[in-house]
PDB file of C-alpha atoms in Angstrom:
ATOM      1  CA  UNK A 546      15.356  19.523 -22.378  1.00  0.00           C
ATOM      2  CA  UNK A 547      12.817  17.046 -23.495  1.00  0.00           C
ATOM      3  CA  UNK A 548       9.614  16.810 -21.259  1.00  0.00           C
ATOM      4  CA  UNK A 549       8.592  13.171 -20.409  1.00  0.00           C
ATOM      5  CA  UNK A 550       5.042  12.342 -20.770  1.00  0.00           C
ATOM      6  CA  UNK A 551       2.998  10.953 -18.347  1.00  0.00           C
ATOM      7  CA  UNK A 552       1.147   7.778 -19.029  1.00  0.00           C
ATOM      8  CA  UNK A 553      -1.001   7.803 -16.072  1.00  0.00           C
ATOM      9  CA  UNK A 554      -3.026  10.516 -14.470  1.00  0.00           C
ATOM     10  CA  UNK A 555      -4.562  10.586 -11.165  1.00  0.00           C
ATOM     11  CA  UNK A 556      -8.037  11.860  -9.027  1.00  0.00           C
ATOM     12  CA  UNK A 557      -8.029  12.104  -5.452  1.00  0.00           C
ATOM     13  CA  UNK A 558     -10.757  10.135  -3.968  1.00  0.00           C
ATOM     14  CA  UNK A 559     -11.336  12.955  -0.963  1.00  0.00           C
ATOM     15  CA  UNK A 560     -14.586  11.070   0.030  1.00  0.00           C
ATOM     16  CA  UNK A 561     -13.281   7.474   0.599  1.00  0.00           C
ATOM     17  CA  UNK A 562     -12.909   6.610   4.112  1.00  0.00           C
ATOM     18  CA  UNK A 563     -10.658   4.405   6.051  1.00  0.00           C
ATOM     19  CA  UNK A 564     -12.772   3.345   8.987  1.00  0.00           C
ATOM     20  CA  UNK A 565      -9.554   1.316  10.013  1.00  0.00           C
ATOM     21  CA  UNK A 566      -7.915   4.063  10.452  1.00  0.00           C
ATOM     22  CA  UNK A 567     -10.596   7.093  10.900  1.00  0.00           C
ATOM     23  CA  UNK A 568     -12.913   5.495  13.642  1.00  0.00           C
ATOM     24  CA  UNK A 569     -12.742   6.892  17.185  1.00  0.00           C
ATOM     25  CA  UNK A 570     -11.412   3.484  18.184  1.00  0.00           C
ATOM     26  CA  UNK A 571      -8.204   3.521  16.077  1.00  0.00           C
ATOM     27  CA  UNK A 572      -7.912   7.469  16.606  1.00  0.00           C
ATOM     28  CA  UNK A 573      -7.514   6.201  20.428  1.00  0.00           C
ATOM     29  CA  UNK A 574      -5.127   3.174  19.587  1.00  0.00           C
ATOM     30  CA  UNK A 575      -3.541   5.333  17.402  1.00  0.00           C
ATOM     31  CA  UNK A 576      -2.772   8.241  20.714  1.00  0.00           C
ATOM     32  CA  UNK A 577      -1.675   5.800  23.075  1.00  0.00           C
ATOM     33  CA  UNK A 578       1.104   4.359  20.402  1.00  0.00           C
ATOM     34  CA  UNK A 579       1.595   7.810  19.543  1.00  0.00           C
ATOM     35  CA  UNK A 580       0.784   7.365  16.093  1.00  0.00           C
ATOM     36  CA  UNK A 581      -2.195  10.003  15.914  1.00  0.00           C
ATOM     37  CA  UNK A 582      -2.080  12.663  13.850  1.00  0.00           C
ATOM     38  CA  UNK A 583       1.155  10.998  11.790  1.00  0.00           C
ATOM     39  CA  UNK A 584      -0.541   8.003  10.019  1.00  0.00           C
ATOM     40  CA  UNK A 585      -3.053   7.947   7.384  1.00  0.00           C
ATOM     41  CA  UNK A 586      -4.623   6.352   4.349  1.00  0.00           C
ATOM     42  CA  UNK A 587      -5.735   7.670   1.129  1.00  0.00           C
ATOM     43  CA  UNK A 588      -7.252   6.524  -2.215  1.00  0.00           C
ATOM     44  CA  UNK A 589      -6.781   7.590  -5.779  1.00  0.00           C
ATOM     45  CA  UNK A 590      -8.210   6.384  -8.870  1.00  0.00           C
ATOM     46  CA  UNK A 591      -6.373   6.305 -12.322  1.00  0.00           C
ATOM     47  CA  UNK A 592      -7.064   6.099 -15.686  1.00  0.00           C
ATOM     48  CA  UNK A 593      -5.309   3.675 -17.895  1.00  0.00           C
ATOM     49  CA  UNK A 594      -4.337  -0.092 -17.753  1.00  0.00           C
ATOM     50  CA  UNK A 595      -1.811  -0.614 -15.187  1.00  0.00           C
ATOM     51  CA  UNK A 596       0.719  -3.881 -14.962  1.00  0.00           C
ATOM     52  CA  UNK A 597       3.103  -4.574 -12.210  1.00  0.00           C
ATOM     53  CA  UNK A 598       6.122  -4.376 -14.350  1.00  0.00           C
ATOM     54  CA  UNK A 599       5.077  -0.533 -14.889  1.00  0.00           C
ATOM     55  CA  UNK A 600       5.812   0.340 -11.317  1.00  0.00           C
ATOM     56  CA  UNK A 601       8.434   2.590 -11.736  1.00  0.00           C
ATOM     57  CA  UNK A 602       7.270   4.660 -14.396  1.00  0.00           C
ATOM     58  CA  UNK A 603       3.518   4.793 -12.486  1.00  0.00           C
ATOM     59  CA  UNK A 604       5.109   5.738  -9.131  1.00  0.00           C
ATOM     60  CA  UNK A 605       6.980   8.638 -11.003  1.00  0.00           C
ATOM     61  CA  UNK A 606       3.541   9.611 -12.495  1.00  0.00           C
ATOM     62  CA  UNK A 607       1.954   9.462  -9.086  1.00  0.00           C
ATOM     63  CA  UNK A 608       4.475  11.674  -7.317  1.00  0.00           C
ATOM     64  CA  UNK A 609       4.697  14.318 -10.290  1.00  0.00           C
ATOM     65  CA  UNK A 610       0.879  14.441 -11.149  1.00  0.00           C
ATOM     66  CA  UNK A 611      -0.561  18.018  -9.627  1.00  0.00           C
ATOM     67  CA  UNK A 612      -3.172  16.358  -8.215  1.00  0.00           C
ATOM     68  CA  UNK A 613      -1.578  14.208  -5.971  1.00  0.00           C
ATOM     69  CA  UNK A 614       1.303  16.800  -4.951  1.00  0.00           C
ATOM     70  CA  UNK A 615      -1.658  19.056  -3.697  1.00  0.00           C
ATOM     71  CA  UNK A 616      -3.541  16.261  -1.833  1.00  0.00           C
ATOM     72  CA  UNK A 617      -0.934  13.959  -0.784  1.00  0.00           C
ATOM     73  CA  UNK A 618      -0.619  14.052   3.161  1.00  0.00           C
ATOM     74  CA  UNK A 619       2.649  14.326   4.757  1.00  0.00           C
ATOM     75  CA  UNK A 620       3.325  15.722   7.970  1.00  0.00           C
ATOM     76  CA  UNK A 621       5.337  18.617   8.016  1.00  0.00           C
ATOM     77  CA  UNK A 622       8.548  19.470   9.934  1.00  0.00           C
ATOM     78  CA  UNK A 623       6.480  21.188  12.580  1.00  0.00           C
ATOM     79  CA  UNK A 624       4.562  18.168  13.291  1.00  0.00           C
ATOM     80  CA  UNK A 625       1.289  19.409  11.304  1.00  0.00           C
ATOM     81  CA  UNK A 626      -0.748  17.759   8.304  1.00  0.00           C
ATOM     82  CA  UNK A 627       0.452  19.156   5.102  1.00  0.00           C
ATOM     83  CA  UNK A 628       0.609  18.030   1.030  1.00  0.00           C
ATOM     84  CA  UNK A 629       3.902  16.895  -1.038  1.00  0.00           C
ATOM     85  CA  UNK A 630       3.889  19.669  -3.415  1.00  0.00           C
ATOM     86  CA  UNK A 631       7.369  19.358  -3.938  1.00  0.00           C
ATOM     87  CA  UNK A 632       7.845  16.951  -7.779  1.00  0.00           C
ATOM     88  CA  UNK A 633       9.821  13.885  -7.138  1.00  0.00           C
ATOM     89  CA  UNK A 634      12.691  13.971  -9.797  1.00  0.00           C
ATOM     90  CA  UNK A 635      13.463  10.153  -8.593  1.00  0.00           C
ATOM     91  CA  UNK A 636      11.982   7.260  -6.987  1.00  0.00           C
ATOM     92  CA  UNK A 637      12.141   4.393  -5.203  1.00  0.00           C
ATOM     93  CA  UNK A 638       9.494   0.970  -5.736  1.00  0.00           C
ATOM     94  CA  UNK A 639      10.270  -1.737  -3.962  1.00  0.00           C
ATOM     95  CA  UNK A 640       7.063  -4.965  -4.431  1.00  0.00           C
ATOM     96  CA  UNK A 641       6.104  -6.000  -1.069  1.00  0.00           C
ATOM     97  CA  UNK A 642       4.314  -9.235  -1.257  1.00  0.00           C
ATOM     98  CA  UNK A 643       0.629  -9.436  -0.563  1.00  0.00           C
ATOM     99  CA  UNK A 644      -0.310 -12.982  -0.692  1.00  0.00           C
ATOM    100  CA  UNK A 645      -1.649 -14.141   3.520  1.00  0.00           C
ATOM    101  CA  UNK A 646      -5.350 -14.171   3.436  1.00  0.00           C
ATOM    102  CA  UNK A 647      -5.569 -15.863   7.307  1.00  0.00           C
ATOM    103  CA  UNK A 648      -4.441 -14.044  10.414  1.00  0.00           C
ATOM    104  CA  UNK A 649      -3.650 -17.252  11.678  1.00  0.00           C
ATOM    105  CA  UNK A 650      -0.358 -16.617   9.828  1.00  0.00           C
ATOM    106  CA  UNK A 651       0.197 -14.804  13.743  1.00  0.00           C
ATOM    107  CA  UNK A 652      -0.900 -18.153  15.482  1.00  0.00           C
ATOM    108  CA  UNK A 653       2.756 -19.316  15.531  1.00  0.00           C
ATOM    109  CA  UNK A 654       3.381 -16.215  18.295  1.00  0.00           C
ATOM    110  CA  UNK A 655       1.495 -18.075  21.092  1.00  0.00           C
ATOM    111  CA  UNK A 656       3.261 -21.359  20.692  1.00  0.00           C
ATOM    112  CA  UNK A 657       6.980 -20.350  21.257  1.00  0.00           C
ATOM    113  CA  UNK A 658       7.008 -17.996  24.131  1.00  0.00           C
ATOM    114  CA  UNK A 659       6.268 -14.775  22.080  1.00  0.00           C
ATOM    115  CA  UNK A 660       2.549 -14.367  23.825  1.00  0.00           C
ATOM    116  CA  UNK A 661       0.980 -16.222  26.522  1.00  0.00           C
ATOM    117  CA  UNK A 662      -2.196 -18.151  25.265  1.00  0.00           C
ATOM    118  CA  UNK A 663      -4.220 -15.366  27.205  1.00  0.00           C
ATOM    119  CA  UNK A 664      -2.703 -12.843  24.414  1.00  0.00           C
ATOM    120  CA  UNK A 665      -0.226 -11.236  27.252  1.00  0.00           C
ATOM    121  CA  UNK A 666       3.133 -10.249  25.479  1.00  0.00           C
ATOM    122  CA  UNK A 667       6.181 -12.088  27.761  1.00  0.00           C
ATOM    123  CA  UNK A 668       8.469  -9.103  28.830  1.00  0.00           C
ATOM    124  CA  UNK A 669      12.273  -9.070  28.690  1.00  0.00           C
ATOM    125  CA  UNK A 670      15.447  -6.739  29.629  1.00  0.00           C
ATOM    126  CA  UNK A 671      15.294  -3.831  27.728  1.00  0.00           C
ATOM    127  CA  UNK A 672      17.232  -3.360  24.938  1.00  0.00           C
ATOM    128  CA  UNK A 673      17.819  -0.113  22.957  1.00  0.00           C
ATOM    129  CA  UNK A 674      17.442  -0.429  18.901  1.00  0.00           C
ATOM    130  CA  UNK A 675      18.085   2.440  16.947  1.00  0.00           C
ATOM    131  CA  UNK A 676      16.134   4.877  19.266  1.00  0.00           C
ATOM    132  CA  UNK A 677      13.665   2.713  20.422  1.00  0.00           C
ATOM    133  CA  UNK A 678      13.690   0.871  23.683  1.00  0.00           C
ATOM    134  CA  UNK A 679      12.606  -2.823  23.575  1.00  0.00           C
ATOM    135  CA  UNK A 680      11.383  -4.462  26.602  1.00  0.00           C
ATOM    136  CA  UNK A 681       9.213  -7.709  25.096  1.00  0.00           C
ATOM    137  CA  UNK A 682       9.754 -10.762  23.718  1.00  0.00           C
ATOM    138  CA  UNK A 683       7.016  -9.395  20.958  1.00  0.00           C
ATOM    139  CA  UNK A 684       9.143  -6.480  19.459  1.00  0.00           C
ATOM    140  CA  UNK A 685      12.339  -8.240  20.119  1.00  0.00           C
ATOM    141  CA  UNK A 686      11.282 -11.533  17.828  1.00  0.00           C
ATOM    142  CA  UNK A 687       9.765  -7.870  14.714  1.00  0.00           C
ATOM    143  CA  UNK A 688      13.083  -6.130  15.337  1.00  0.00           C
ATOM    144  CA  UNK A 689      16.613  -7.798  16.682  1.00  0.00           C
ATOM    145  CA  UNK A 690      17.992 -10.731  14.479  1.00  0.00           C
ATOM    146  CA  UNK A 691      19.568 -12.692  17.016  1.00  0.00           C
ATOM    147  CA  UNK A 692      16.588 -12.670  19.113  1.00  0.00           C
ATOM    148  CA  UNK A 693      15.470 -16.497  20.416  1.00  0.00           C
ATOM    149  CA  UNK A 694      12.302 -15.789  18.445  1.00  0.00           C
ATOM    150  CA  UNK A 695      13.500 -14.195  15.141  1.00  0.00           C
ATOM    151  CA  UNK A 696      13.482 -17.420  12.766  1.00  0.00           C
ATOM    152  CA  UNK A 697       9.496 -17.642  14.144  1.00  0.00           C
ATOM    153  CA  UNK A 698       8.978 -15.448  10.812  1.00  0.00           C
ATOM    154  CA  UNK A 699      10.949 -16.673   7.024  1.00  0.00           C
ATOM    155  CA  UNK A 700      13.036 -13.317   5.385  1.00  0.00           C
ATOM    156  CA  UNK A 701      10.072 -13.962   2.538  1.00  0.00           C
ATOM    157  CA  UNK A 702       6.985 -13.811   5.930  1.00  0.00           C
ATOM    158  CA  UNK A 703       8.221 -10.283   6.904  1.00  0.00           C
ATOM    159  CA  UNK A 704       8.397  -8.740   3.572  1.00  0.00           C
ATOM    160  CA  UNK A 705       4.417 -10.082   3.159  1.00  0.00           C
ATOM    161  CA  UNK A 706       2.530  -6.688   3.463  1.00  0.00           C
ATOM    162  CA  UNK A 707       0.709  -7.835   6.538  1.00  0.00           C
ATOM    163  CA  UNK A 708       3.546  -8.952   8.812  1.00  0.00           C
ATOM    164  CA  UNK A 709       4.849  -5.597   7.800  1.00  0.00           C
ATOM    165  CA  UNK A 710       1.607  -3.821   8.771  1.00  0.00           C
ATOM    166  CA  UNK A 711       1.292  -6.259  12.370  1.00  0.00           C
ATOM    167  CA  UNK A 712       5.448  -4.361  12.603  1.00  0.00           C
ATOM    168  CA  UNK A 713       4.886  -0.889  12.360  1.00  0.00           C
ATOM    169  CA  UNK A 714       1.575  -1.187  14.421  1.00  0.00           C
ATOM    170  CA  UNK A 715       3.167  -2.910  17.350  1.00  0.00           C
ATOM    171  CA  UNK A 716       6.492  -0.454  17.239  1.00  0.00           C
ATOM    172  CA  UNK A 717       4.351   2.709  17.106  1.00  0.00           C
ATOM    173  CA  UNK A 718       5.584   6.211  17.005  1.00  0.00           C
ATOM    174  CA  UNK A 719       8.185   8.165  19.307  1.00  0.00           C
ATOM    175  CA  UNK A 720       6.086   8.303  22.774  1.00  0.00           C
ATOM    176  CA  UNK A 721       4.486   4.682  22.213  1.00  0.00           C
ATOM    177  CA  UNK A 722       2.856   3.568  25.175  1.00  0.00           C
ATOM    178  CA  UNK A 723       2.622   0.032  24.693  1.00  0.00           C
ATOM    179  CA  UNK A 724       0.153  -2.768  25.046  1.00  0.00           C
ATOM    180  CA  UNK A 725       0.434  -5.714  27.205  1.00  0.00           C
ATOM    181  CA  UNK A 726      -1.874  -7.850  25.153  1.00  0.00           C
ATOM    182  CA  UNK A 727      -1.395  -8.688  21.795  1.00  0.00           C
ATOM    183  CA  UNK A 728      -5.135  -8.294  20.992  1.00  0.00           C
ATOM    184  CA  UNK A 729      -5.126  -4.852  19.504  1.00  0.00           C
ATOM    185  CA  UNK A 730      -2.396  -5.042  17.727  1.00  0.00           C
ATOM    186  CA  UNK A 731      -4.042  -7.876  15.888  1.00  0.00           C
ATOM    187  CA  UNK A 732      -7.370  -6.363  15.960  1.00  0.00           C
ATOM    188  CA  UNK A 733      -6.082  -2.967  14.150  1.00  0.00           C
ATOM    189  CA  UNK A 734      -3.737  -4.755  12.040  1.00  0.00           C
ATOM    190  CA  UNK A 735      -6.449  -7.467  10.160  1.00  0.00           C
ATOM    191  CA  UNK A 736      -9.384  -4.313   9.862  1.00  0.00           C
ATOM    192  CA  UNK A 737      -6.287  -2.038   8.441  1.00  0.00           C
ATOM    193  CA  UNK A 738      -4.880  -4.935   6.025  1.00  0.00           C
ATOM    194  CA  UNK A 739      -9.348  -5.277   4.993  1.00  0.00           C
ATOM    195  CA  UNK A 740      -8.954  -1.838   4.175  1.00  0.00           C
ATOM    196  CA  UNK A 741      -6.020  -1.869   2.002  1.00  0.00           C
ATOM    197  CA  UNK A 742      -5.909  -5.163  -0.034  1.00  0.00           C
ATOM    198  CA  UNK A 743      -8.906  -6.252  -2.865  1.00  0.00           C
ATOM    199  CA  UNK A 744      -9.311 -10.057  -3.343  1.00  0.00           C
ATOM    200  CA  UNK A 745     -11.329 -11.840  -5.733  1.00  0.00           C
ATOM    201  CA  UNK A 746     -13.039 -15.381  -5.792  1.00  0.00           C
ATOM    202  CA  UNK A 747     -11.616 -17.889  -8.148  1.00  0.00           C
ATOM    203  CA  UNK A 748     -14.894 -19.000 -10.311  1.00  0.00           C
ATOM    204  CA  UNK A 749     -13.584 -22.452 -10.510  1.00  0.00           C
ATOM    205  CA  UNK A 750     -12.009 -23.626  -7.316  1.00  0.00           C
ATOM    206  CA  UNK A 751     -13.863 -21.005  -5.301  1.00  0.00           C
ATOM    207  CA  UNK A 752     -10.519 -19.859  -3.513  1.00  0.00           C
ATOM    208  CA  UNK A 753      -9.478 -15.946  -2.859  1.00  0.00           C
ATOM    209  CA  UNK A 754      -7.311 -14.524  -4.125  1.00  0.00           C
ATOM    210  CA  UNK A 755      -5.511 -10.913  -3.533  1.00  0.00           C
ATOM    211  CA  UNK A 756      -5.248  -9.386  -6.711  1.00  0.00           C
ATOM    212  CA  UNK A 757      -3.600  -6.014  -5.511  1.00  0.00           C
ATOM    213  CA  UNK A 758       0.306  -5.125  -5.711  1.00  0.00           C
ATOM    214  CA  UNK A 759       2.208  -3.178  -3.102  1.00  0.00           C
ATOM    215  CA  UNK A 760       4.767  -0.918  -3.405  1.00  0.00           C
ATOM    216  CA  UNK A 761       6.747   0.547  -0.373  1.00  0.00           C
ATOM    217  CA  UNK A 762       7.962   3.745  -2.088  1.00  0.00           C
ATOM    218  CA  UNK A 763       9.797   6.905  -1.151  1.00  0.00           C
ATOM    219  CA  UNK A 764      11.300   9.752  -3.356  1.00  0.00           C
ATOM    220  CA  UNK A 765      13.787  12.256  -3.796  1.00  0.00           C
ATOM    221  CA  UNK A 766      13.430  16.150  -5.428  1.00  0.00           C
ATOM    222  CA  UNK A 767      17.188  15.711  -6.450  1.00  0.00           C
ATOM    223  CA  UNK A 768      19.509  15.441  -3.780  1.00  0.00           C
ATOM    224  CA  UNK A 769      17.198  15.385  -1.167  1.00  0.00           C
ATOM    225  CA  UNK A 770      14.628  12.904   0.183  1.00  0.00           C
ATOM    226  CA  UNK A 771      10.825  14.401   0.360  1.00  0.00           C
ATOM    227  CA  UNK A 772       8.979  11.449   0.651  1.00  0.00           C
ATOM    228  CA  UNK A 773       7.739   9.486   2.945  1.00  0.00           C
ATOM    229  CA  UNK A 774      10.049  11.831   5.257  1.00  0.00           C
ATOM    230  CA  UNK A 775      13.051  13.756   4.874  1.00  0.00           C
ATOM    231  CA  UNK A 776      15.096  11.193   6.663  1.00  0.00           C
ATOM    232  CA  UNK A 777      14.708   7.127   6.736  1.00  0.00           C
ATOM    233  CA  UNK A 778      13.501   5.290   9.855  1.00  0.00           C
ATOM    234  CA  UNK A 779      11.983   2.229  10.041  1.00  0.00           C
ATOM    235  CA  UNK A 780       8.733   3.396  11.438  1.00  0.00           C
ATOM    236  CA  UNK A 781       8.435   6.072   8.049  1.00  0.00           C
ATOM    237  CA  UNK A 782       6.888   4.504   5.453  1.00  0.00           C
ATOM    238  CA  UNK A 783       4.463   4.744   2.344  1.00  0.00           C
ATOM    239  CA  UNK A 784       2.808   1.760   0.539  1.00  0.00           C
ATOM    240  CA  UNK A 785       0.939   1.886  -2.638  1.00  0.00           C
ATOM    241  CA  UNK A 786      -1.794  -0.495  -3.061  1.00  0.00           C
ATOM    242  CA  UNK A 787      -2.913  -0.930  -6.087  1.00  0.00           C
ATOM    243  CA  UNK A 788      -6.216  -2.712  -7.476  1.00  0.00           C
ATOM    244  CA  UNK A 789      -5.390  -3.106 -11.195  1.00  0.00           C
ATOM    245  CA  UNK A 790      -9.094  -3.848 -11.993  1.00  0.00           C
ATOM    246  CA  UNK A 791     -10.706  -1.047 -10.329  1.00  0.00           C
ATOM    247  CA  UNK A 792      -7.674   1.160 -11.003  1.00  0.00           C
ATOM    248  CA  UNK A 793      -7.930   2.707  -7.258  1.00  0.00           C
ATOM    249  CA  UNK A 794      -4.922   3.294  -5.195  1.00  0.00           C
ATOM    250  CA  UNK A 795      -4.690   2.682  -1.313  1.00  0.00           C
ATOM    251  CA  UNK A 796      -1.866   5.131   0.084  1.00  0.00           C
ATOM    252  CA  UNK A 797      -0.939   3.923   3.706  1.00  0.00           C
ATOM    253  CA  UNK A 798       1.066   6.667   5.194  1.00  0.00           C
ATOM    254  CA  UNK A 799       3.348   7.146   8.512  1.00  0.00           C
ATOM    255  CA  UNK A 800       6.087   9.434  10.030  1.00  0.00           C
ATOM    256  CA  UNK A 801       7.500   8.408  13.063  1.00  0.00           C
ATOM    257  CA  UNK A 802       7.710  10.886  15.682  1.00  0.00           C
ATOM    258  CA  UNK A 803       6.013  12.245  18.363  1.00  0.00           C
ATOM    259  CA  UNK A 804       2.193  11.914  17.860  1.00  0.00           C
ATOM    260  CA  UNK A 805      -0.899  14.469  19.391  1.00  0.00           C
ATOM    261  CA  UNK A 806      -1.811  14.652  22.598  1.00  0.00           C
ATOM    262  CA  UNK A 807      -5.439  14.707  22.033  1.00  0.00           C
TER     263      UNK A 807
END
């Protein structure tokens, strides 16, 4: 059987920090929305030349380099921290666009009955979708299609990496207690979204620009799914951000579930 060669290799960048994520602040969001100890973020570097139309191949490098199998956080199936060590044999890439550089892009929220101008998120009946019980306008409009406040948001808004970022933040994890002001949620989601993306400053017109490209991945060993979880859920995810210029890569990790007490 012929052995494919890997173009890219990759180094675990153990020392780079997430304060987005890390800080005692978010560690506390993270508790209350029962997210602790089941989210992360990581950052690799790697070593050649990367373009966007690569992403398959470079995602099957990333999940089959021994590097990244024996740093790569997952959390286990007894709720722990462990690593991926398993090699993907196939994966998935789908490009998420990354192209809102305002959070005002959330404005819209407030002026249709979403949020009340003092940030307080208007409650409804509760409504049960998938496993998770929905009793506010806020994660009606991020979750249920024929919600009054769906079309708020374009099919092309909530693929944009940040609306999907502001989603998973605001539906947290198994246990979520949730917030009756839209405040953190926006607070977490613009410092995590700082952390993830790289932007650059046009010489000529003086605009930014984001220059990095997101994946949302996941991967199989065969038959069976091993990452970003063993099963699919719409609060278990893994995106790949990758700056092309500084060849670093921004893992943002979560498993939904029940997160620690403590």
């Amino acid at each position: 059987m012929e052995v494919k060669t890997r173009k890219f290799s990759f180094q675990h960048l153990n020392s780079k920090k997430f304060s987005s994520i890390d800080s005692k602040e978010s560690q506390e969001s993270f508790l209350k929305w029962s997210m602790k100890g089941r989210i992360c973020a990581q950052m690799y570097s790697f070593d050649q030349s990367f373009q966007a139309y690569e992403k398959d191949s470079f995602v099957m490098d990333f999940l089959t380099d021994p590097n990244v199998l024996h740093t790569l956080k997952v959390v286990s199936s007894g709720g722990g921290w462990s690593t991926l060590g398993v090699n993907a044999t196939s994966v998935k890439a789908e490009i998420v666009p990354c192209t809102v550089l305002s959070m005002s892009f959330f404005d819209r929220i407030h002026n249709d009955g979403v949020v009340r101008e003092s940030g307080a998120i208007q409650k409804c009946f509760d409504e049960v979708y998938e496993d998770m019980i929905v009793s506010d306008e806020l994660r009606k409009m991020l979750l249920i299609d024929d919600s009054d406040h769906y079309c708020l948001y374009s099919d092309t808004e909530r693929e944009e990496l940040l609306f999907c970022i502001f989603k998973h933040i605001c539906l947290g994890g198994k246990l979520c207690q949730f917030e009756d002001n839209v405040e953190p949620y926006l607070d977490i989601t613009k410092n995590i979204y700082k952390d993830l993306i790289s932007v650059q400053k046009n010489s000529e017109t003086k605009e930014l620009n984001i220059i990095s490209h997101v994946f949302k991945i996941s991967a199989k060993h065969e038959d069976t799914q091993i990452y970003p979880t063993d099963t699919d859920h719409e609060q278990s995810f893994a995106y790949l951000v990758v700056d092309p210029f500084k060849r670093h890569i921004s893992v943002f990790y979560h498993s939904y579930g029940n997160g620690v007490f403590e």
